[in-house]
Coordinates of C-alpha atoms in Angstrom, one line a residue:
Chain A
M236 CA 19.7 93.1 89.2
T237 CA 18.2 90.4 91.4
A238 CA 19.7 89.4 94.7
S239 CA 20.7 86.0 93.2
A240 CA 22.6 87.7 90.4
E241 CA 24.6 89.7 92.9
L242 CA 25.4 86.5 94.7
S243 CA 26.1 84.4 91.6
R244 CA 29.9 84.5 92.2
C245 CA 29.6 84.1 96.0
S246 CA 30.8 80.9 97.6
L247 CA 30.9 80.0 101.3
N248 CA 34.0 78.0 102.2
Q249 CA 33.2 75.5 105.0
A250 CA 36.2 76.8 107.0
T251 CA 34.1 80.0 107.7
I252 CA 31.6 77.8 109.6
N253 CA 34.2 75.3 110.7
D254 CA 32.2 73.6 113.4
A255 CA 29.1 73.0 111.3
D256 CA 28.5 69.6 109.6
L257 CA 27.8 69.4 105.9
V258 CA 24.0 69.3 106.3
T259 CA 24.1 72.5 108.3
A260 CA 26.5 74.1 105.9
I261 CA 24.2 73.2 103.0
E262 CA 21.2 74.7 104.8
A263 CA 23.2 77.8 105.6
C264 CA 24.1 78.4 102.0
V265 CA 20.6 77.7 100.7
R266 CA 18.9 80.0 103.2
A267 CA 21.4 82.8 102.5
G268 CA 21.0 82.5 98.8
I269 CA 24.7 81.5 98.3
P270 CA 24.9 79.2 95.3
S271 CA 28.3 77.7 95.8
I272 CA 30.3 76.1 98.6
G273 CA 34.0 75.3 99.2
V274 CA 34.3 71.9 100.7
W275 CA 36.9 70.6 103.2
R276 CA 38.1 67.0 103.1
R277 CA 37.7 66.5 106.8
Q278 CA 34.0 67.2 106.4
L279 CA 33.9 64.3 103.8
A280 CA 35.5 61.8 106.2
Q281 CA 32.3 60.8 107.9
R282 CA 30.0 60.4 104.9
G283 CA 32.3 60.1 101.9
A284 CA 32.5 62.2 98.8
L285 CA 29.7 60.3 96.9
E286 CA 27.1 60.8 99.6
A287 CA 28.2 64.5 100.1
S288 CA 28.0 65.0 96.3
R289 CA 24.4 63.7 96.3
A290 CA 23.4 66.0 99.2
L291 CA 25.0 69.0 97.5
R292 CA 23.4 68.3 94.2
A293 CA 19.9 67.7 95.8
A294 CA 20.2 71.2 97.4
G295 CA 21.3 72.7 94.0
L296 CA 24.7 73.8 95.3
R297 CA 27.8 74.0 93.2
V298 CA 31.2 73.1 94.6
S299 CA 33.7 75.8 93.9
S300 CA 36.7 74.0 95.3
L301 CA 37.9 71.1 97.5
C302 CA 40.3 72.0 100.3
R303 CA 42.9 70.7 100.5
G304 CA 45.7 68.7 99.1
G305 CA 49.4 69.5 99.2
F306 CA 51.7 69.4 102.3
F307 CA 54.6 68.0 100.3
T308 CA 57.1 67.8 103.1
S309 CA 58.4 64.2 103.2
D310 CA 62.0 63.7 102.1
D311 CA 62.0 59.9 102.2
D312 CA 60.5 57.6 99.5
S313 CA 57.7 56.0 101.5
G314 CA 56.5 59.4 102.9
W315 CA 56.7 60.8 99.4
R316 CA 54.6 58.0 98.0
R317 CA 52.1 58.3 100.8
E318 CA 51.7 62.1 100.2
L319 CA 51.2 61.6 96.4
D320 CA 48.6 58.8 97.0
D321 CA 46.7 61.0 99.5
N322 CA 46.7 63.8 96.9
R323 CA 45.4 61.4 94.2
R324 CA 42.6 60.4 96.6
A325 CA 41.8 64.1 97.0
I326 CA 41.7 64.5 93.2
D327 CA 39.2 61.6 93.0
D328 CA 37.1 63.3 95.7
A329 CA 37.1 66.6 93.9
H330 CA 35.9 64.8 90.8
T331 CA 33.2 63.0 92.6
L332 CA 32.0 66.3 94.1
G333 CA 32.0 68.1 90.8
S334 CA 34.6 70.5 92.1
P335 CA 36.6 72.2 89.3
V336 CA 39.5 72.8 91.7
L337 CA 41.6 71.1 94.3
V338 CA 43.5 73.6 96.4
L339 CA 47.1 72.6 97.2
V340 CA 48.7 74.0 100.4
P341 CA 52.5 73.6 99.8
G342 CA 53.6 72.6 103.3
G343 CA 56.4 74.0 105.4
I344 CA 60.1 73.1 106.0
P345 CA 60.7 69.9 107.8
D346 CA 63.2 69.8 110.7
G347 CA 66.7 69.9 109.1
G348 CA 65.3 70.9 105.7
S349 CA 65.8 74.1 103.7
L350 CA 63.6 76.6 102.0
A351 CA 65.2 75.9 98.6
R352 CA 64.7 72.2 98.9
A353 CA 61.1 72.6 100.0
H354 CA 60.5 74.8 96.9
A355 CA 61.9 72.1 94.6
R356 CA 59.8 69.5 96.3
V357 CA 56.5 71.4 95.7
R358 CA 57.3 71.5 91.9
E359 CA 58.2 67.8 91.8
A360 CA 55.0 66.8 93.6
I361 CA 52.7 68.9 91.4
E362 CA 54.4 67.6 88.3
A363 CA 53.9 64.0 89.5
L364 CA 50.1 64.7 90.1
V365 CA 49.4 66.2 86.6
P366 CA 48.5 63.0 84.9
H367 CA 45.9 62.0 87.5
A368 CA 44.5 65.5 87.7
A369 CA 44.2 65.6 83.9
S370 CA 42.3 62.3 83.7
A371 CA 39.9 63.5 86.4
G372 CA 39.4 66.9 84.8
I373 CA 40.5 68.7 88.0
T374 CA 42.6 71.9 88.2
L375 CA 45.3 71.8 90.9
A376 CA 45.5 75.3 92.5
L377 CA 48.7 76.0 94.2
E378 CA 48.1 78.5 97.0
P379 CA 50.7 81.1 97.9
M380 CA 50.4 81.6 101.7
H381 CA 51.2 84.5 103.9
P382 CA 54.9 84.4 104.9
V383 CA 53.9 83.9 108.5
F384 CA 53.2 80.3 107.5
A385 CA 56.3 79.8 105.4
A386 CA 58.1 77.5 108.0
D387 CA 55.1 75.4 109.0
R388 CA 52.4 75.4 106.3
G389 CA 53.3 77.0 103.0
V390 CA 56.8 77.7 101.6
V391 CA 55.4 79.5 98.6
S392 CA 54.7 83.1 99.7
T393 CA 53.9 85.2 96.6
I394 CA 51.7 84.9 93.5
A395 CA 54.9 85.6 91.5
H396 CA 56.7 82.6 93.0
A397 CA 53.6 80.3 92.7
L398 CA 53.4 81.2 89.0
E399 CA 57.2 80.5 88.6
I400 CA 56.8 77.1 90.3
V401 CA 54.0 76.0 88.0
D402 CA 55.5 77.5 84.9
G403 CA 55.6 75.1 82.0
L404 CA 52.9 72.8 83.3
P405 CA 49.5 72.9 81.4
A406 CA 47.4 75.8 82.6
E407 CA 44.1 73.9 82.4
I408 CA 45.5 71.4 84.9
V409 CA 47.7 73.5 87.1
G410 CA 46.8 77.0 88.3
I411 CA 47.0 79.0 91.5
A412 CA 44.6 80.0 94.3
V413 CA 44.7 83.6 95.4
D414 CA 43.5 84.4 98.9
S415 CA 43.4 88.1 99.9
Y416 CA 44.6 87.2 103.4
H417 CA 47.8 85.7 102.1
V418 CA 48.8 88.2 99.5
W419 CA 47.4 91.6 100.5
W420 CA 50.7 93.0 101.8
D421 CA 52.5 92.4 98.5
P422 CA 53.1 95.6 96.6
R423 CA 53.1 93.5 93.4
M424 CA 49.7 91.9 94.2
T425 CA 47.6 93.6 91.5
E426 CA 50.1 93.2 88.7
Q427 CA 50.6 89.5 89.6
I428 CA 46.8 88.8 89.7
T429 CA 46.7 90.3 86.2
R430 CA 49.6 88.1 85.2
A431 CA 47.9 85.0 86.6
G432 CA 44.8 85.8 84.7
A433 CA 46.6 86.5 81.4
S434 CA 48.3 83.1 81.6
G435 CA 45.1 81.3 82.4
R436 CA 46.3 80.2 85.8
L437 CA 43.8 82.1 88.1
A438 CA 41.9 79.0 89.2
L439 CA 40.4 80.2 92.5
V440 CA 39.9 83.4 94.5
Q441 CA 39.3 83.5 98.3
V442 CA 38.8 86.4 100.7
A443 CA 39.5 87.1 104.3
D444 CA 40.7 90.3 106.0
W445 CA 43.7 91.2 108.1
L446 CA 43.3 93.1 111.3
P447 CA 46.1 93.6 113.9
P448 CA 46.7 92.4 116.5
T449 CA 46.2 89.1 115.0
G450 CA 46.9 86.8 117.9
D451 CA 47.4 83.4 116.2
P452 CA 47.4 84.3 112.5
L453 CA 45.9 80.9 111.6
V454 CA 42.6 81.5 113.3
A455 CA 42.3 85.2 113.7
R456 CA 41.4 86.3 110.2
A457 CA 39.0 89.2 110.0
F458 CA 35.7 89.5 108.3
P459 CA 36.2 91.4 105.0
G460 CA 35.4 95.0 105.6
E461 CA 36.7 95.0 109.2
G462 CA 40.4 94.9 108.5
R463 CA 43.1 96.7 106.5
I464 CA 42.6 95.1 103.1
D465 CA 41.1 97.2 100.3
F466 CA 38.5 94.8 98.8
A467 CA 37.2 97.2 96.2
S468 CA 40.7 97.2 94.6
F469 CA 41.0 93.4 95.2
A470 CA 37.7 92.6 93.4
T471 CA 38.6 95.0 90.6
A472 CA 41.9 93.3 90.1
V473 CA 40.4 89.9 90.0
E474 CA 37.7 91.0 87.6
A475 CA 40.2 92.8 85.3
A476 CA 42.3 89.6 85.3
G477 CA 39.4 87.9 83.5
Y478 CA 38.5 85.6 86.5
T479 CA 34.9 84.4 86.1
G480 CA 34.8 81.8 89.0
S481 CA 33.5 82.0 92.5
I482 CA 34.9 84.1 95.2
E483 CA 35.1 81.9 98.3
W484 CA 34.6 83.5 101.7
E485 CA 37.1 81.5 103.8
I486 CA 37.5 83.1 107.2
F487 CA 39.4 81.1 109.8
N488 CA 38.3 82.9 112.9
A489 CA 37.9 81.1 116.2
S490 CA 35.3 83.6 117.4
L491 CA 33.2 83.4 114.2
W492 CA 33.1 79.6 114.6
K493 CA 31.1 80.1 117.8
D494 CA 28.4 82.0 116.0
D495 CA 25.3 80.5 114.4
P496 CA 26.3 79.1 111.0
L497 CA 23.0 80.4 109.4
R498 CA 23.7 83.9 110.7
V499 CA 27.3 83.8 109.5
A500 CA 26.2 82.7 106.0
A501 CA 23.6 85.6 105.9
R502 CA 26.4 88.0 106.9
V503 CA 28.7 86.6 104.1
A504 CA 25.9 87.1 101.6
E505 CA 25.3 90.7 102.7
A506 CA 29.0 91.6 102.8
H507 CA 29.5 90.0 99.3
R508 CA 26.7 92.2 97.9
L509 CA 28.2 95.4 99.4
L510 CA 31.9 94.7 99.1
L511 CA 32.6 92.6 96.1
A512 CA 29.5 92.4 93.8
P513 CA 29.8 96.0 92.6
A514 CA 33.2 95.2 91.0
L515 CA 32.2 91.7 89.6
S516 CA 30.4 90.6 86.5
H517 CA 27.5 88.3 87.2
G518 CA 26.5 85.0 85.9
N519 CA 27.2 81.4 86.9
P520 CA 30.8 80.5 87.4
P521 CA 32.0 77.9 84.8
S522 CA 31.6 74.3 85.9
Q523 CA 34.5 72.4 84.6
H524 CA 32.6 69.1 84.6
V525 CA 29.6 67.4 85.9
A526 CA 30.5 64.8 88.4
D527 CA 29.9 61.2 87.6
E528 CA 28.6 59.0 90.3
E529 CA 31.9 57.2 90.3
A530 CA 35.4 58.5 91.0
P531 CA 37.8 57.9 88.1
Chain B
M9 CA 92.8 83.8 113.9
T10 CA 92.2 85.2 117.3
A11 CA 88.9 85.2 119.1
S12 CA 88.6 88.9 118.7
A13 CA 89.1 88.7 114.9
E14 CA 86.3 86.2 114.7
L15 CA 84.1 88.6 116.6
S16 CA 85.2 91.8 114.8
R17 CA 81.9 91.9 112.9
C18 CA 79.7 90.9 115.8
S19 CA 77.3 93.4 117.5
L20 CA 74.8 92.8 120.3
N21 CA 71.6 94.7 119.7
Q22 CA 70.1 95.8 123.0
A23 CA 66.8 94.2 122.1
T24 CA 68.3 90.8 122.7
I25 CA 68.8 91.7 126.3
N26 CA 65.8 93.9 126.5
D27 CA 65.4 94.2 130.2
A28 CA 69.1 95.1 130.9
D29 CA 70.1 98.8 131.4
L30 CA 72.9 100.3 129.4
V31 CA 75.6 99.7 132.1
T32 CA 74.7 96.0 132.2
A33 CA 74.6 95.8 128.4
I34 CA 78.0 97.4 128.2
E35 CA 79.4 94.9 130.7
A36 CA 77.8 92.0 128.8
C37 CA 79.5 93.0 125.5
V38 CA 82.9 93.6 127.1
R39 CA 82.9 90.4 129.0
A40 CA 81.8 88.4 125.9
G41 CA 84.4 90.1 123.7
I42 CA 81.7 91.6 121.5
P43 CA 83.1 94.9 120.1
S44 CA 79.9 96.6 119.0
I45 CA 76.4 97.3 120.2
G46 CA 73.1 98.3 118.6
V47 CA 71.5 100.9 120.9
W48 CA 67.7 101.5 121.4
R49 CA 66.4 104.9 121.9
R50 CA 64.2 103.9 124.9
Q51 CA 67.5 103.0 126.7
L52 CA 68.7 106.5 126.1
A53 CA 65.7 108.1 127.6
Q54 CA 67.0 108.0 131.2
R55 CA 70.5 109.2 130.7
G56 CA 70.5 111.0 127.4
A57 CA 72.7 110.2 124.3
L58 CA 75.7 112.2 125.5
E59 CA 76.1 110.4 128.7
A60 CA 75.5 107.1 127.0
S61 CA 78.1 108.0 124.4
R62 CA 80.7 108.6 127.0
A63 CA 80.0 105.3 128.8
L64 CA 80.2 103.4 125.5
R65 CA 83.4 105.1 124.5
A66 CA 85.0 104.5 127.9
A67 CA 84.3 100.8 127.5
G68 CA 85.7 100.9 124.0
L69 CA 82.5 99.8 122.3
R70 CA 81.4 100.9 118.8
V71 CA 77.8 101.6 118.1
S72 CA 76.6 99.8 115.0
S73 CA 73.2 101.4 114.8
L74 CA 70.5 103.3 116.7
C75 CA 67.1 101.7 116.8
R76 CA 64.8 103.2 115.8
G77 CA 63.2 106.0 113.9
G78 CA 60.3 105.8 111.4
F79 CA 56.7 105.0 112.1
F80 CA 55.4 107.4 109.5
T81 CA 51.7 106.9 109.9
S82 CA 50.2 110.3 110.5
D83 CA 48.0 111.7 107.8
D84 CA 47.4 115.1 109.3
D85 CA 49.9 118.0 109.2
S86 CA 50.6 118.3 112.9
G87 CA 51.1 114.6 113.4
W88 CA 53.3 114.6 110.3
R89 CA 55.5 117.5 111.7
R90 CA 55.7 115.7 115.1
E91 CA 56.9 112.5 113.4
L92 CA 59.6 114.2 111.4
D93 CA 60.8 116.2 114.4
D94 CA 61.0 113.0 116.4
N95 CA 63.1 111.4 113.7
R96 CA 65.4 114.5 113.5
R97 CA 66.0 114.1 117.2
A98 CA 66.8 110.4 116.6
I99 CA 69.3 111.5 113.9
D100 CA 70.9 113.9 116.4
D101 CA 71.2 111.1 119.0
A102 CA 72.7 108.7 116.4
H103 CA 75.3 111.4 115.7
T104 CA 76.1 111.9 119.4
L105 CA 76.5 108.2 119.8
G106 CA 78.8 107.8 116.9
S107 CA 76.4 105.5 115.2
P108 CA 76.7 105.3 111.5
V109 CA 73.1 104.2 111.0
L110 CA 69.6 105.1 112.2
V111 CA 67.2 102.2 111.5
L112 CA 63.8 103.3 110.2
V113 CA 60.8 101.1 110.9
P114 CA 58.2 102.2 108.3
G115 CA 55.0 102.0 110.4
G116 CA 51.7 100.3 109.6
I117 CA 48.4 101.3 108.1
P118 CA 46.3 103.7 110.2
D119 CA 42.6 103.0 110.6
G120 CA 40.9 104.0 107.4
G121 CA 44.3 104.2 105.5
S122 CA 45.5 102.1 102.6
L123 CA 48.6 100.1 101.9
A124 CA 49.4 102.3 98.8
R125 CA 49.0 105.5 100.7
A126 CA 51.2 104.2 103.5
H127 CA 53.9 103.3 101.0
A128 CA 53.9 106.8 99.5
R129 CA 54.1 108.3 103.0
V130 CA 57.3 106.4 103.8
R131 CA 59.0 107.7 100.7
E132 CA 57.9 111.3 101.4
A133 CA 59.1 111.1 105.0
I134 CA 62.5 109.7 104.2
E135 CA 63.0 112.4 101.5
A136 CA 62.1 115.1 104.0
L137 CA 64.7 113.7 106.4
V138 CA 67.6 113.5 104.0
P139 CA 69.0 117.0 104.6
H140 CA 69.2 116.6 108.3
A141 CA 70.7 113.1 108.0
A142 CA 73.3 114.4 105.5
S143 CA 74.4 117.2 107.8
A144 CA 74.7 114.8 110.7
G145 CA 76.6 112.2 108.7
I146 CA 74.0 109.5 109.4
T147 CA 72.8 106.8 107.1
L148 CA 69.0 106.2 107.3
A149 CA 68.4 102.5 107.0
L150 CA 64.8 101.6 105.9
E151 CA 64.0 98.2 107.3
P152 CA 61.7 95.8 105.3
M153 CA 59.7 93.9 107.8
H154 CA 58.1 90.5 107.8
P155 CA 54.6 90.7 106.2
V156 CA 53.1 89.6 109.5
F157 CA 53.8 93.2 110.6
A158 CA 52.6 95.0 107.4
A159 CA 49.4 96.3 109.0
D160 CA 50.7 97.4 112.3
R161 CA 54.5 98.1 112.1
G162 CA 56.0 98.0 108.7
V163 CA 54.3 98.3 105.3
V164 CA 57.5 97.6 103.4
S165 CA 57.8 93.9 103.2
T166 CA 60.7 93.0 100.9
I167 CA 64.2 94.1 100.1
A168 CA 63.1 94.7 96.5
H169 CA 60.4 97.1 97.6
A170 CA 62.6 98.9 100.1
L171 CA 65.2 99.5 97.4
E172 CA 62.4 100.8 95.1
I173 CA 61.2 103.2 97.8
V174 CA 64.6 104.7 98.4
D175 CA 65.6 104.7 94.7
G176 CA 67.0 108.1 93.5
L177 CA 67.9 109.2 97.0
P178 CA 71.7 109.4 97.7
A179 CA 73.0 106.0 98.7
E180 CA 75.4 107.3 101.4
I181 CA 72.5 108.9 103.2
V182 CA 69.6 106.4 102.6
G183 CA 70.1 102.6 102.7
I184 CA 68.3 99.6 103.9
A185 CA 68.6 97.3 107.0
V186 CA 68.3 93.6 106.3
D187 CA 67.2 91.4 109.2
S188 CA 67.1 87.6 108.5
Y189 CA 63.9 87.3 110.5
H190 CA 62.0 89.6 108.2
V191 CA 63.2 88.4 104.8
W192 CA 64.2 84.8 105.1
W193 CA 61.0 83.5 103.4
D194 CA 61.6 85.5 100.2
P195 CA 62.7 83.4 97.3
R196 CA 64.5 86.5 96.0
M197 CA 66.4 87.2 99.2
T198 CA 69.9 86.4 98.0
E199 CA 69.6 88.2 94.7
Q200 CA 68.1 91.2 96.4
I201 CA 70.9 91.3 99.0
T202 CA 73.3 91.2 96.1
R203 CA 71.5 94.1 94.5
A204 CA 71.4 96.1 97.7
G205 CA 75.2 95.7 98.1
A206 CA 75.9 96.6 94.4
S207 CA 73.9 99.8 94.8
G208 CA 75.7 100.7 98.0
R209 CA 72.5 100.5 100.0
L210 CA 73.2 97.7 102.4
A211 CA 73.6 99.8 105.5
L212 CA 73.0 97.3 108.3
V213 CA 72.5 93.5 108.7
Q214 CA 70.7 91.9 111.7
V215 CA 70.0 88.3 112.5
A216 CA 67.3 86.3 114.3
D217 CA 65.8 82.9 113.5
W218 CA 62.3 81.7 112.8
L219 CA 60.9 78.7 114.5
P220 CA 57.2 77.7 114.4
P221 CA 54.9 77.8 116.3
T222 CA 55.8 81.4 116.7
G223 CA 53.2 82.5 119.2
D224 CA 53.3 86.3 119.0
P225 CA 55.8 86.8 116.1
L226 CA 56.9 90.1 117.7
V227 CA 58.6 88.5 120.7
A228 CA 59.0 84.8 119.8
R229 CA 62.1 85.1 117.5
A230 CA 64.4 82.2 117.8
F231 CA 68.1 82.1 118.5
P232 CA 70.0 81.7 115.2
G233 CA 70.8 78.0 114.7
E234 CA 67.6 76.9 116.4
G235 CA 65.1 77.7 113.7
R236 CA 64.5 77.2 110.0
I237 CA 66.8 79.9 108.5
D238 CA 70.0 78.9 106.7
F239 CA 72.6 81.2 108.2
A240 CA 75.5 79.9 106.3
S241 CA 73.8 81.0 103.1
F242 CA 72.6 84.2 104.7
A243 CA 76.2 85.2 105.8
T244 CA 77.6 84.1 102.4
A245 CA 75.1 86.3 100.6
V246 CA 75.9 89.3 102.9
E247 CA 79.6 88.9 102.4
A248 CA 79.3 88.4 98.6
A249 CA 77.3 91.7 98.5
G250 CA 80.4 93.5 99.8
Y251 CA 78.9 94.3 103.2
T252 CA 81.7 95.1 105.7
G253 CA 79.7 96.3 108.6
S254 CA 78.6 94.6 111.8
I255 CA 76.1 91.8 112.0
E256 CA 73.7 92.7 114.9
W257 CA 72.2 90.0 116.9
E258 CA 68.7 91.3 117.5
I259 CA 66.5 88.6 119.0
F260 CA 63.1 89.7 120.4
N261 CA 62.3 86.7 122.6
A262 CA 60.4 87.1 125.8
S263 CA 62.0 83.9 127.2
L264 CA 65.5 85.1 126.4
W265 CA 64.9 88.4 128.2
K266 CA 64.4 86.5 131.5
D267 CA 67.9 85.0 131.1
D268 CA 71.1 86.6 132.6
P269 CA 72.3 89.2 130.1
L270 CA 75.9 88.2 130.5
R271 CA 75.1 84.6 129.7
V272 CA 73.1 85.7 126.6
A273 CA 76.0 87.8 125.4
A274 CA 78.4 84.9 125.8
R275 CA 75.9 82.7 123.9
V276 CA 75.7 85.3 121.1
A277 CA 79.5 85.5 120.8
E278 CA 79.8 81.7 120.6
A279 CA 77.0 81.3 118.1
H280 CA 78.5 84.2 116.0
R281 CA 81.9 82.3 115.9
L282 CA 80.2 79.0 114.8
L283 CA 77.4 80.3 112.5
L284 CA 78.5 83.5 110.9
A285 CA 82.3 84.1 111.3
P286 CA 83.3 81.3 108.9
A287 CA 81.6 83.1 106.0
L288 CA 82.7 86.6 106.9
S289 CA 85.9 88.6 106.4
H290 CA 87.4 90.0 109.5
G291 CA 88.5 93.5 110.5
N292 CA 86.8 96.4 112.1
P293 CA 83.6 97.6 110.5
P294 CA 83.9 101.0 109.1
S295 CA 83.0 103.9 111.4
Q296 CA 81.3 106.6 109.5
H297 CA 82.3 109.3 111.8
V298 CA 83.7 109.9 115.3
A299 CA 81.1 111.5 117.4
D300 CA 81.5 115.1 118.6
E301 CA 80.5 115.8 122.1
E302 CA 77.7 118.0 120.7
A303 CA 74.8 117.0 118.6
P304 CA 74.6 118.9 115.3

């Protein structure tokens, strides 16, 4: 097995090298032999999706996902329309980048709101976005988030609940994103990953580790292998579920961001070989479409 | 309805006035008209359970629970024996205090351990403690904790999982403790509270609120009514489940601890009347036994 085969499923999510611009991120991936990248919208703001897409393509990089849409928290009509419009623009950008997936972070509970109402809102919003996503050939991936974020970022806390929320919507257009950091504590994790795979909804997999004391859980995620999560089991579950896409290394860690992006990328590649590759089949992740030069 | 009827189910957990000694805590409860108290073991360390029990009885206060046993994290024989012995002493103290319940915090994942192993260890430990708890007339209440604590304090994260772990053990000796702060995010919360009640396992209910940004989630719990938790629904669910015990106000909040304990107790009483009492039946919570002057 060549090194590149071991890394065929490896993707570096830009959040892991949060302070690097896209040019540096591309260089880091190429030098480390990482074939895919998870792109953040805020990194597109300067240059636009089209220019970013050209740079990524010139470097031979695949895009595994665009992060992120979602945040469906408005309860008035104009806020609601604004949120849906913003998500439609994100879908267009995902299409332009050739990303198969747009990650949806559900959003929290607005002041005066309730958990139940927020859950209903997430379903309504995703349903409203299906036609646009379908025409762009993008899969919307609802991300269950660690319950520590339920009030302020993501009211959907488990794989089981995410699957329930998207139930009945077409699986090729609406799936879920599973990040080890968010779901590792769930005693039902493995069975729910299996269920997600069986129903064709496992659209994206991400990894980060959990190590107490966490400080601010948003930016204190640990490098896989250094925390309490069992990644051999996680990778085995993902593989057994029939997932053939990229595993994105997405590590929000304020200390890691101070490190040299090229060194971080090399560390990701090495850890991927040791920790995940043994449990994964190799081969290029499926690309859902080749991007046109124009957004739909 | 008299004020005392409205407060009949109200208990002040000592953690809410963490820096006050037992004498001050007793005075705070009595002045605020709160009839019950949740006692912490560290507050017993100075005077011992017997002296504490006399002081509580002289003031006419009931003990709703003793906090806490648990922390089953040792994987070697001597550590294991030490943990079980410590929990047996806690059971003895609960008996001496006339507390119907000993709260069990499961403990986290030791370095090199796994979530699955930690889950198994919790069940083994509780099973080993059943005979001692039975002879003391104490109900062990396993507390599912917010997943933010899964690695370092409590590997049991949901009511459903707690019920699964204690399944098959006698319900009068092994129940669960439900704290709104730990379970509020769970879309299955209400149905699982109902299930706990129907199986006779709802041994204790506690309340604290969740408000982002949380800072350190351990000591930044919000005063009920100030966060995102819907306490009308919570109290209704608890009542519908047939729970007739105390609702303990247990608010780990570093700012609150700087406040005057008498003022905090008065605030708890007032908030209990407004937020919880309308959904609760009144009358004295059942006492499971009257304490002897000697530990068993």
